[in-house]
Amino acid sequence: MRSEELPTHVLFMRKKRFDAYQARELLRTGPGEKGLPVHLEGEEKLLGEKLMQKEAFNIVASEKISLERSVKDVRDHRCKDIIYPKNLPSASVIIIYHNEAWTPLLRTVHSVINRSPPEYLHEVILLDDFSDRPELGDKLRTYVEKTWPDGIVKMVRAQQRSGLIRARIEGAKAATGDVIVFLDSHCEAGTQWLEPILAHIQENRKTVVCPIIDAINDNTLEYSSVGGYNVGGFSWSMHFTWRDVPEREKVHRKYTDPISSPTMAGGLLALDRKFFWEIGAYDDGMDVWGGENLEISFRTWMCGGRLEFLPCSRVGHIFRSSHPYTFPGGKDTHGLNSARVAEVWMDDYKRLFYMHRHDLKNKDFGDISARVDLRKKLQCKSFKWYLDNVYPEKFVLDEGVQAYGIVKAVDSSLCLDTLSGNDKMEYDLGVYYYQRGTSTNQLFSLTQTHELRRENLCLDSSGDDGSVARMTLCFKKTPGMKWKHDVDQGTLIQEKSGKCLDRADLSSGDIVKVKPCNGGSSQKWMFESVSL
Ligand code: UDP
Ligand code: MN
């Protein structure tokens, strides 16, 4: 039922409830109000920390906070002046959960109802993915019926554990609003979060939109603004990454404008309900968790849609460091789901995924024929088109480079090696025994612009005699990042200092040094190319 078709008294009641909350919100007092942190002490602190291992966040702190707590309006002041159209489409907010703890789950529902204008909030669908916590059964149903007797919250239960991807599909089947909004079950909607979403989808029916995701601390439940915002990227191992807004996007845009993003984080998104089905919903061959966010991102762009973040819509999410639920069969669902994404959407670029995941090469990731057919039916563009047009900054390790492969020391069994350094951070480069291309730790690109590079890290050094060479984030573009490989001499010379990369006196596992060039064999390196 559309809101205009709702019996007048129901809409009237919803409006009254909404107005009453709005009028009270700023006056509320108590632990955690305004999104402030809750700090526990003594035994409670110990209990909270202990339970953190099971729940993945501090349930004791969460229980101290009202389910209807206020949060700060963290939006930029420019958002507050926007006047949204009056005739926005209606929204079905779908919250999926499997064994989520009571307070964060209900705080999500309350925050959505308290902060969404009733004329646009068509329904909230609570999709229980076969939870077995006792309180999520009758107790939850009773709570929902008592708290929202107008039926705005609909409860649907999956008949078996379906995983978050299939749970979202089931939620969407149950929805009847114009727009569907998916949320994780530990979110808090911010001030006027819904209007920018609906207004933008109304203008651009084929746009998938995401609010800016603010952080709710997993220990103190503090709601804090992420401040400026980033867009989404991905690594070739198929993990989502945040990245700076590229310069090309910064030109000609107002702060409040939607910003296009190559990928999304996954938990919070909205799109036209019919468009969701037209563009292929989700891949129902994906289990439990992982990979679906890149799949819907690639698919949306490649099949004629857009993906955009909305700076004026903010929703908090508890980022937790582990999953409070089981992975049936102990499967690496992120890996297997990602293999499906690579096979269906990434064309030949799937080689870069398998380079990181040799182990998945001949694994059974299930039948993908329906997704391959979908891609054909929708006449989607190639992954190369996506890279060129949507994510031109993405570095392709083995394309358009001078060399890609292993950097071997001449007259030695040592090779340049990350020594298992974390590619998300920065680390000193070392040497290690030759691994015959089986270890990604020994793979480097020498780019046309003279960087010795891995996915996001480029070799840098102060250039002082005996200084270390450090894998440093490429976007810093420091003067020390240019290296010339003299193919005849074998030297790797830092252009800034004119010094050479040297392995003299080093054993496997040691950090490599920069020294004055001396023509000696400890400064000779050769690339052994590896084809992916
Ligand atoms: N979820 C689910 N079924 C599952 C796994 C997860 O319904 O088998 C729900 C979970 O309760 C949460 C959402 O999917 O609401 C996303 O999961 P999670 O928050 O653990 O992912 P993260 O935010 O850590 O990526
Ligand atoms: Mn989550």
Coordinates of C-alpha atoms and ligand atoms in Angstrom, one line a residue:
M1 CA 0.0 0.0 0.0
R2 CA 1.3 3.4 -0.9
S3 CA 1.3 6.0 1.8
E4 CA -1.4 7.9 0.0
E5 CA -3.5 4.8 0.1
L6 CA -3.0 4.3 3.8
P7 CA -6.1 4.8 5.9
T8 CA -5.9 8.4 7.1
H9 CA -5.8 7.5 10.7
V10 CA -2.7 5.3 10.2
L11 CA -0.8 7.9 8.4
F12 CA -1.9 10.5 11.0
M13 CA -0.6 8.2 13.8
R14 CA 2.7 7.7 12.1
K15 CA 3.1 11.4 11.5
K16 CA 2.3 12.1 15.1
R17 CA 4.9 9.6 16.3
F18 CA 7.5 11.0 13.9
D19 CA 6.8 14.6 15.0
A20 CA 6.9 13.7 18.6
Y21 CA 10.3 12.1 18.3
Q22 CA 11.7 15.0 16.3
A23 CA 10.4 17.5 18.9
R24 CA 12.1 15.5 21.7
E25 CA 15.3 14.4 20.0
L26 CA 17.5 17.3 21.0
L27 CA 16.2 17.3 24.6
R28 CA 17.0 13.7 25.3
T29 CA 19.5 12.9 28.1
G30 CA 21.1 9.6 29.1
P31 CA 24.0 7.4 28.3
G32 CA 25.1 7.5 24.7
E33 CA 22.6 10.3 23.7
K34 CA 23.7 12.5 20.9
G35 CA 25.9 9.6 19.8
L36 CA 28.3 10.1 22.7
P37 CA 30.5 7.2 23.8
V38 CA 29.7 5.0 26.9
H39 CA 32.7 4.2 29.0
L40 CA 32.3 1.2 31.3
E41 CA 34.1 0.7 34.6
G42 CA 34.9 -2.1 37.0
E43 CA 33.1 -5.4 36.5
E44 CA 30.9 -4.1 33.7
K45 CA 34.0 -3.2 31.8
L46 CA 35.4 -6.7 32.2
L47 CA 32.1 -8.3 31.3
G48 CA 31.8 -6.1 28.2
E49 CA 35.3 -7.1 27.1
K50 CA 34.5 -10.7 27.6
L51 CA 31.3 -10.7 25.7
M52 CA 33.0 -8.7 22.9
Q53 CA 34.6 -12.0 21.8
K54 CA 31.2 -13.6 21.2
E55 CA 29.2 -10.6 20.0
A56 CA 32.0 -8.8 18.2
F57 CA 31.0 -5.6 19.9
N58 CA 30.4 -4.3 23.4
I59 CA 26.9 -5.5 24.2
V60 CA 27.1 -4.2 27.8
A61 CA 27.7 -0.7 26.6
S62 CA 25.0 -1.1 24.0
E63 CA 22.5 -2.2 26.6
K64 CA 23.0 1.0 28.6
I65 CA 21.9 3.1 25.7
S66 CA 18.3 3.9 24.8
L67 CA 17.0 2.1 21.7
E68 CA 15.8 5.5 20.6
R69 CA 18.9 7.5 21.3
S70 CA 19.6 10.7 19.5
V71 CA 22.6 11.1 17.3
K72 CA 24.4 14.3 16.3
D73 CA 23.5 15.8 13.0
V74 CA 27.0 15.4 11.5
R75 CA 26.0 16.6 8.0
D76 CA 27.9 19.4 6.4
H77 CA 26.0 22.7 6.9
R78 CA 25.5 22.9 3.1
C79 CA 23.3 19.8 3.3
K80 CA 20.9 21.4 5.8
D81 CA 19.8 24.1 3.3
I82 CA 18.6 21.7 0.7
I83 CA 14.9 21.5 0.1
Y84 CA 13.8 18.1 -1.2
P85 CA 10.8 17.6 -3.5
K86 CA 7.5 16.8 -1.8
N87 CA 6.5 13.9 -4.0
L88 CA 9.3 11.5 -3.3
P89 CA 9.0 7.8 -4.0
S90 CA 8.3 5.5 -1.1
A91 CA 10.9 3.3 0.6
S92 CA 11.0 -0.3 1.8
V93 CA 13.9 -0.6 4.3
I94 CA 15.1 -4.1 4.4
I95 CA 17.2 -5.1 7.5
I96 CA 18.6 -8.6 7.3
Y97 CA 20.0 -10.4 10.3
H98 CA 21.4 -13.6 11.5
N99 CA 21.8 -13.9 15.3
E100 CA 22.2 -10.2 15.7
A101 CA 22.2 -9.0 19.3
W102 CA 18.9 -7.4 20.5
T103 CA 19.9 -3.8 21.2
P104 CA 21.8 -3.0 18.0
L105 CA 19.1 -4.7 15.9
L106 CA 16.3 -2.8 17.5
R107 CA 18.2 0.4 17.6
T108 CA 18.5 0.1 13.8
V109 CA 14.7 -0.3 13.5
H110 CA 13.9 2.6 15.8
S111 CA 16.4 4.9 14.2
V112 CA 14.9 4.2 10.8
I113 CA 11.3 4.8 12.0
N114 CA 12.2 7.9 14.0
R115 CA 14.2 9.6 11.3
S116 CA 12.2 8.7 8.1
P117 CA 9.3 10.9 7.2
P118 CA 6.2 8.6 7.4
E119 CA 4.9 9.7 4.0
Y120 CA 8.0 8.1 2.5
L121 CA 8.7 5.2 4.7
H122 CA 6.5 2.5 3.2
E123 CA 7.6 -0.3 5.5
V124 CA 10.5 -1.8 7.4
I125 CA 11.2 -5.5 6.5
L126 CA 13.0 -7.5 9.2
L127 CA 14.4 -10.5 7.4
D128 CA 15.5 -13.1 9.8
D129 CA 18.0 -15.3 8.2
F130 CA 17.1 -18.4 10.3
S131 CA 18.5 -17.1 13.6
D132 CA 18.4 -19.4 16.6
R133 CA 18.8 -17.0 19.5
P134 CA 15.8 -17.5 21.6
E135 CA 15.0 -13.7 22.1
L136 CA 14.8 -13.3 18.3
G137 CA 11.7 -15.5 18.2
D138 CA 8.5 -14.7 20.0
K139 CA 10.0 -12.0 22.2
L140 CA 11.0 -10.0 19.2
R141 CA 7.6 -10.5 17.5
T142 CA 5.8 -9.3 20.6
Y143 CA 8.1 -6.3 20.9
V144 CA 7.5 -5.3 17.3
E145 CA 3.7 -5.7 17.5
K146 CA 3.5 -3.7 20.7
T147 CA 5.9 -1.0 19.7
W148 CA 4.6 -0.5 16.1
P149 CA 0.9 -1.6 16.1
D150 CA 0.4 0.1 12.8
G151 CA 2.2 -2.7 11.0
I152 CA 5.0 -0.7 9.6
V153 CA 7.4 -3.4 10.5
K154 CA 7.0 -6.7 8.7
M155 CA 8.8 -9.8 9.9
V156 CA 9.9 -12.5 7.4
R157 CA 11.8 -15.5 8.4
A158 CA 14.0 -17.6 6.0
Q159 CA 13.3 -21.3 6.1
Q160 CA 17.0 -22.1 6.3
R161 CA 20.2 -20.3 6.7
S162 CA 20.5 -18.5 3.4
G163 CA 23.5 -16.2 3.9
L164 CA 23.3 -12.4 3.5
I165 CA 23.0 -12.4 -0.2
R166 CA 20.0 -14.7 -0.6
A167 CA 18.5 -13.1 2.5
R168 CA 18.6 -9.7 0.8
I169 CA 16.9 -11.3 -2.3
E170 CA 14.2 -12.7 0.0
G171 CA 13.8 -9.3 1.6
A172 CA 13.4 -7.6 -1.8
K173 CA 10.7 -10.2 -2.8
A174 CA 8.7 -9.2 0.3
A175 CA 9.1 -5.5 -0.4
T176 CA 6.4 -3.4 -2.1
G177 CA 7.7 0.2 -1.9
D178 CA 9.1 2.1 -4.9
V179 CA 12.6 2.0 -3.6
I180 CA 14.4 -0.6 -1.6
V181 CA 17.0 0.3 1.0
F182 CA 19.2 -2.5 2.4
L183 CA 20.7 -1.9 5.8
D184 CA 22.9 -4.1 8.1
S185 CA 21.3 -4.9 11.4
H186 CA 23.6 -2.7 13.5
C187 CA 23.1 0.7 12.0
E188 CA 21.7 4.1 13.1
A189 CA 20.1 6.3 10.5
G190 CA 21.2 10.0 10.7
T191 CA 19.2 13.2 10.4
Q192 CA 17.3 13.4 7.1
W193 CA 19.1 10.3 5.8
L194 CA 16.3 9.1 3.6
E195 CA 15.3 12.2 1.6
P196 CA 18.6 12.5 -0.4
I197 CA 18.4 8.8 -1.3
L198 CA 14.8 9.0 -2.6
A199 CA 15.3 12.3 -4.4
H200 CA 18.4 11.1 -6.2
I201 CA 16.8 7.8 -7.3
Q202 CA 13.7 9.7 -8.4
E203 CA 15.9 11.8 -10.7
N204 CA 18.0 8.8 -11.9
R205 CA 16.2 5.6 -11.9
K206 CA 19.2 3.5 -12.8
T207 CA 21.4 4.7 -10.0
V208 CA 22.4 2.6 -7.1
V209 CA 23.1 5.0 -4.2
C210 CA 24.9 4.6 -0.9
P211 CA 24.7 6.9 2.1
I212 CA 28.0 8.0 3.6
I213 CA 28.8 5.4 6.3
D214 CA 29.6 6.9 9.6
A215 CA 31.4 4.8 12.2
I216 CA 29.8 3.5 15.4
N217 CA 32.6 2.4 17.6
D218 CA 32.3 -1.3 18.5
N219 CA 33.4 -0.8 22.1
T220 CA 31.9 2.5 23.2
L221 CA 29.1 2.8 20.6
E222 CA 30.2 6.4 19.9
Y223 CA 28.7 7.7 16.7
S224 CA 31.3 9.6 14.9
S225 CA 31.3 11.3 11.6
V226 CA 33.8 10.1 9.0
G227 CA 34.5 13.7 8.3
G228 CA 35.4 14.1 4.7
Y229 CA 34.4 11.2 2.5
N230 CA 36.0 8.7 0.2
V231 CA 34.9 6.5 -2.6
G232 CA 35.2 2.8 -3.0
G233 CA 37.9 0.8 -4.8
F234 CA 39.0 -2.8 -4.7
S235 CA 42.2 -4.8 -4.5
W236 CA 43.0 -7.6 -7.0
S237 CA 42.5 -10.1 -4.2
M238 CA 38.9 -8.8 -4.4
H239 CA 38.7 -6.9 -1.1
F240 CA 36.9 -3.6 -0.9
T241 CA 39.1 -0.6 -0.2
W242 CA 38.4 3.1 0.5
R243 CA 40.2 5.6 -1.6
D244 CA 40.5 9.3 -1.9
V245 CA 38.0 11.1 -4.2
P246 CA 40.0 11.4 -7.5
E247 CA 40.9 14.9 -8.7
R248 CA 38.7 14.4 -11.8
E249 CA 35.7 14.1 -9.6
K250 CA 36.6 17.1 -7.5
V251 CA 36.3 19.5 -10.4
H252 CA 33.0 21.2 -11.0
R253 CA 31.3 19.6 -8.0
K254 CA 29.5 21.1 -5.1
Y255 CA 30.1 19.5 -1.7
T256 CA 26.5 18.3 -1.7
D257 CA 26.5 16.7 -5.1
P258 CA 26.3 12.9 -5.4
I259 CA 29.7 11.4 -6.2
S260 CA 30.3 8.4 -8.4
S261 CA 32.2 5.5 -6.9
P262 CA 33.6 2.4 -8.7
T263 CA 32.5 0.2 -5.8
M264 CA 30.5 0.1 -2.6
A265 CA 31.2 -1.3 0.9
G266 CA 28.1 -3.4 0.6
G267 CA 25.9 -3.2 3.7
L268 CA 24.0 0.0 3.0
L269 CA 22.5 0.8 -0.4
A270 CA 19.4 1.8 -2.1
L271 CA 17.9 1.4 -5.5
D272 CA 14.6 1.5 -7.4
R273 CA 12.9 -1.7 -6.6
K274 CA 12.0 -2.6 -10.2
F275 CA 15.5 -1.7 -11.4
F276 CA 16.9 -4.1 -8.7
W277 CA 15.1 -6.9 -10.5
E278 CA 15.9 -5.7 -14.0
I279 CA 19.6 -5.5 -13.4
G280 CA 19.8 -9.0 -11.8
A281 CA 19.1 -8.6 -8.1
Y282 CA 22.1 -10.5 -6.5
D283 CA 23.9 -13.7 -7.4
D284 CA 21.9 -16.3 -5.5
G285 CA 24.8 -18.8 -5.9
M286 CA 26.7 -16.8 -3.3
D287 CA 26.9 -18.1 0.3
V288 CA 26.9 -16.5 3.7
W289 CA 29.1 -13.4 3.3
G290 CA 31.5 -11.6 0.9
G291 CA 32.0 -10.6 -2.7
E292 CA 28.4 -9.4 -3.4
N293 CA 29.4 -5.8 -3.0
L294 CA 31.9 -5.9 -5.8
E295 CA 29.5 -8.0 -7.9
I296 CA 26.7 -5.5 -7.7
S297 CA 29.2 -2.6 -8.2
F298 CA 30.8 -4.1 -11.4
R299 CA 27.4 -5.2 -12.7
T300 CA 25.7 -1.9 -12.1
W301 CA 28.3 0.1 -14.0
M302 CA 28.9 -2.5 -16.8
C303 CA 25.2 -3.0 -17.4
G304 CA 24.1 0.6 -17.9
G305 CA 23.6 1.9 -14.3
R306 CA 25.6 4.1 -12.0
L307 CA 26.8 3.9 -8.5
E308 CA 26.9 7.0 -6.4
F309 CA 27.5 8.1 -2.8
L310 CA 25.4 10.8 -1.3
P311 CA 27.3 13.2 1.0
C312 CA 24.1 14.5 2.6
S313 CA 22.8 11.1 3.6
R314 CA 24.5 9.6 6.6
V315 CA 24.0 6.3 8.4
G316 CA 26.2 4.9 11.2
H317 CA 27.3 1.3 11.1
I318 CA 29.1 -0.7 13.8
F319 CA 32.3 -1.8 12.2
R320 CA 33.3 -5.0 14.0
S321 CA 36.5 -6.9 13.7
S322 CA 35.0 -10.4 13.5
H323 CA 31.8 -12.1 12.6
P324 CA 29.5 -13.1 15.4
Y325 CA 28.0 -16.0 13.4
T326 CA 29.2 -19.3 11.9
F327 CA 30.3 -20.1 8.4
P328 CA 28.6 -23.4 7.7
G329 CA 31.1 -26.0 6.6
G330 CA 33.9 -23.7 7.5
K331 CA 33.9 -22.5 3.9
D332 CA 35.9 -19.4 2.7
T333 CA 32.8 -17.9 1.3
H334 CA 34.5 -14.6 0.5
G335 CA 37.0 -16.4 -1.7
L336 CA 34.4 -18.6 -3.4
N337 CA 32.0 -15.8 -4.0
S338 CA 34.8 -13.6 -5.3
A339 CA 35.8 -16.4 -7.8
R340 CA 32.2 -16.3 -9.1
V341 CA 32.5 -12.5 -9.5
A342 CA 35.9 -12.9 -11.3
E343 CA 34.5 -15.6 -13.6
V344 CA 31.4 -13.8 -14.6
W345 CA 32.4 -10.2 -14.7
M346 CA 36.2 -9.7 -15.0
D347 CA 37.0 -11.3 -18.3
D348 CA 40.7 -11.9 -18.7
Y349 CA 41.4 -9.7 -15.6
K350 CA 40.4 -12.6 -13.5
R351 CA 44.1 -13.6 -13.9
L352 CA 44.9 -10.9 -11.3
F353 CA 42.5 -12.4 -8.8
Y354 CA 43.9 -15.9 -9.3
M355 CA 47.4 -14.6 -8.9
H356 CA 46.5 -13.9 -5.3
R357 CA 44.3 -16.9 -4.9
H358 CA 46.1 -19.8 -6.6
D359 CA 44.2 -22.0 -4.2
L360 CA 40.9 -21.2 -5.8
K361 CA 41.9 -22.0 -9.3
N362 CA 40.2 -25.4 -9.6
K363 CA 37.8 -25.1 -6.7
D364 CA 34.1 -25.7 -7.2
F365 CA 32.4 -22.3 -6.9
G366 CA 29.1 -23.6 -8.2
D367 CA 27.1 -23.0 -11.3
I368 CA 27.5 -19.6 -12.8
S369 CA 25.6 -20.1 -16.1
A370 CA 22.6 -18.0 -15.0
R371 CA 24.9 -15.1 -14.3
V372 CA 26.8 -15.5 -17.5
D373 CA 23.4 -15.5 -19.4
L374 CA 22.3 -12.4 -17.4
R375 CA 25.4 -10.6 -18.6
K376 CA 24.6 -11.5 -22.2
K377 CA 21.0 -10.6 -21.9
L378 CA 21.7 -7.2 -20.4
Q379 CA 24.4 -6.6 -23.1
C380 CA 26.8 -5.5 -20.4
K381 CA 30.1 -3.8 -21.3
S382 CA 33.5 -5.4 -20.7
F383 CA 35.6 -5.2 -17.6
K384 CA 38.1 -3.3 -19.6
W385 CA 35.5 -0.7 -20.3
Y386 CA 34.8 -0.5 -16.5
L387 CA 38.5 0.0 -15.7
D388 CA 39.0 2.6 -18.4
N389 CA 35.9 4.6 -17.7
V390 CA 34.9 4.1 -14.1
Y391 CA 38.2 3.4 -12.4
P392 CA 41.1 4.6 -14.6
E393 CA 43.3 5.0 -11.6
K394 CA 43.3 1.3 -11.0
F395 CA 46.7 -0.1 -11.5
V396 CA 46.8 -3.2 -13.6
L397 CA 50.0 -5.0 -12.5
D398 CA 51.0 -6.5 -15.9
E399 CA 49.5 -4.0 -18.4
G400 CA 51.4 -1.1 -20.0
V401 CA 54.5 -1.7 -17.8
Q402 CA 58.1 -2.1 -18.7
A403 CA 58.4 -5.3 -16.8
Y404 CA 56.4 -7.5 -14.5
G405 CA 57.7 -10.3 -12.5
I406 CA 60.5 -11.4 -10.1
V407 CA 63.5 -9.2 -9.5
K408 CA 66.4 -11.6 -9.1
A409 CA 69.8 -10.7 -7.9
V410 CA 72.5 -11.7 -10.4
D411 CA 74.9 -14.5 -9.2
S412 CA 72.7 -15.2 -6.2
S413 CA 69.5 -17.0 -5.2
L414 CA 68.1 -13.9 -3.6
C415 CA 65.2 -11.9 -5.0
L416 CA 63.5 -8.7 -3.9
D417 CA 60.7 -9.7 -1.5
T418 CA 58.1 -8.0 0.6
L419 CA 59.1 -10.3 3.5
S420 CA 55.3 -10.6 4.0
G421 CA 54.9 -6.9 4.6
N422 CA 51.3 -5.8 4.7
D423 CA 50.4 -4.2 1.4
K424 CA 47.8 -2.1 3.1
M425 CA 50.5 -0.4 5.1
E426 CA 54.1 0.5 4.2
Y427 CA 57.2 -1.6 4.9
D428 CA 60.9 -1.9 4.1
L429 CA 61.8 -4.0 1.1
G430 CA 63.9 -7.1 1.6
V431 CA 65.5 -10.0 -0.1
Y432 CA 64.5 -13.7 0.1
Y433 CA 65.3 -17.0 -1.6
Y434 CA 63.9 -17.3 -5.1
Q435 CA 60.3 -18.8 -5.0
R436 CA 59.8 -19.6 -8.7
G437 CA 56.9 -17.3 -9.1
T438 CA 54.8 -19.2 -6.5
S439 CA 54.9 -16.4 -4.0
T440 CA 53.2 -13.1 -4.7
N441 CA 55.7 -11.6 -2.2
Q442 CA 58.2 -11.5 -5.1
L443 CA 56.1 -10.0 -7.8
F444 CA 56.8 -6.4 -8.9
S445 CA 55.9 -4.1 -11.8
L446 CA 58.3 -1.6 -13.3
T447 CA 56.0 1.0 -14.7
Q448 CA 56.5 3.3 -17.7
T449 CA 56.8 6.2 -15.3
H450 CA 59.7 4.5 -13.6
E451 CA 58.2 3.2 -10.4
L452 CA 59.0 -0.2 -8.9
R453 CA 55.5 -1.0 -7.8
R454 CA 53.0 -3.4 -6.3
E455 CA 49.3 -2.8 -6.3
N456 CA 49.3 0.5 -4.3
L457 CA 52.9 0.7 -3.0
C458 CA 55.9 2.2 -4.8
L459 CA 59.5 1.9 -3.8
D460 CA 61.0 5.0 -2.1
S461 CA 64.1 5.8 -0.2
S462 CA 65.8 8.8 1.3
G463 CA 68.7 8.0 -1.0
D464 CA 71.3 8.4 1.8
D465 CA 74.2 6.0 1.7
G466 CA 73.1 2.8 3.4
S467 CA 69.4 3.9 3.7
V468 CA 66.6 1.4 3.5
A469 CA 64.2 1.2 0.5
R470 CA 60.6 1.4 1.6
M471 CA 57.4 0.3 -0.1
T472 CA 55.4 3.5 0.2
L473 CA 51.9 4.5 -0.8
C474 CA 52.2 5.5 -4.5
F475 CA 49.7 8.3 -4.2
K476 CA 52.2 10.3 -2.1
K477 CA 54.2 10.7 -5.4
T478 CA 57.5 11.5 -3.6
P479 CA 60.6 12.4 -5.6
G480 CA 62.3 9.2 -4.4
M481 CA 59.9 7.0 -6.2
K482 CA 61.6 7.0 -9.6
W483 CA 63.9 4.2 -10.4
K484 CA 65.7 3.4 -13.6
H485 CA 66.5 -0.2 -14.4
D486 CA 69.6 -0.3 -16.6
V487 CA 69.0 -3.5 -18.5
D488 CA 72.6 -3.8 -19.7
Q489 CA 74.2 -3.1 -16.3
G490 CA 71.4 -4.6 -14.3
T491 CA 71.4 -1.7 -11.9
L492 CA 68.3 -0.3 -10.3
I493 CA 69.2 3.4 -9.9
Q494 CA 67.2 5.8 -7.8
E495 CA 66.9 8.8 -10.1
K496 CA 66.8 11.3 -7.2
S497 CA 70.0 10.2 -5.5
G498 CA 71.7 8.4 -8.4
K499 CA 72.4 5.5 -6.0
C500 CA 71.8 1.8 -6.5
L501 CA 69.8 -0.9 -4.8
D502 CA 72.4 -3.2 -3.2
R503 CA 72.3 -6.6 -1.7
A504 CA 75.9 -6.8 -0.5
D505 CA 76.3 -8.8 2.7
L506 CA 72.6 -9.6 2.9
S507 CA 71.0 -13.0 3.8
S508 CA 67.6 -14.2 3.0
G509 CA 65.1 -12.2 5.1
D510 CA 67.3 -9.0 5.4
I511 CA 66.3 -5.5 4.4
V512 CA 67.8 -4.2 1.1
K513 CA 69.9 -1.0 1.1
V514 CA 70.7 1.9 -1.2
K515 CA 74.4 2.5 -1.8
P516 CA 76.6 4.5 -4.2
C517 CA 76.7 2.7 -7.5
N518 CA 80.0 0.7 -7.9
G519 CA 79.4 -1.6 -10.9
G520 CA 79.6 -4.7 -8.6
S521 CA 77.5 -7.8 -8.9
S522 CA 75.7 -7.1 -5.7
Q523 CA 74.0 -4.2 -7.5
K524 CA 72.9 -6.2 -10.5
W525 CA 69.2 -7.3 -10.8
M526 CA 67.2 -8.8 -13.6
F527 CA 63.5 -9.2 -14.2
E528 CA 62.2 -12.6 -14.7
S529 CA 58.8 -12.1 -16.3
V530 CA 55.9 -14.0 -15.0
S531 CA 52.8 -14.2 -17.1
L532 CA 49.6 -14.4 -15.3
Ligands
UDP1 N1 23.9 -11.8 7.7 C1 22.8 -12.7 7.4 N2 23.1 -14.0 7.2 C2 24.4 -14.5 7.2 C3 25.4 -13.6 7.5 C4 25.1 -12.2 7.7 O1 21.7 -12.2 7.4 O2 24.6 -15.6 7.0 C5 23.6 -10.4 8.0 C6 24.2 -9.8 9.3 O3 23.4 -10.1 10.4 C7 24.3 -8.3 9.0 C8 24.5 -8.3 7.5 O4 24.2 -9.6 7.0 O5 23.1 -7.6 9.2 C9 26.0 -8.1 7.1 O6 26.8 -8.9 7.8 P1 28.0 -8.3 8.7 O7 27.5 -7.1 9.4 O8 28.6 -9.4 9.5 O9 29.0 -7.9 7.6 P2 30.1 -6.7 7.7 O10 29.4 -5.4 8.0 O11 31.0 -7.1 8.8 O12 30.7 -6.7 6.3
MN2 MN 27.8 -5.0 9.2

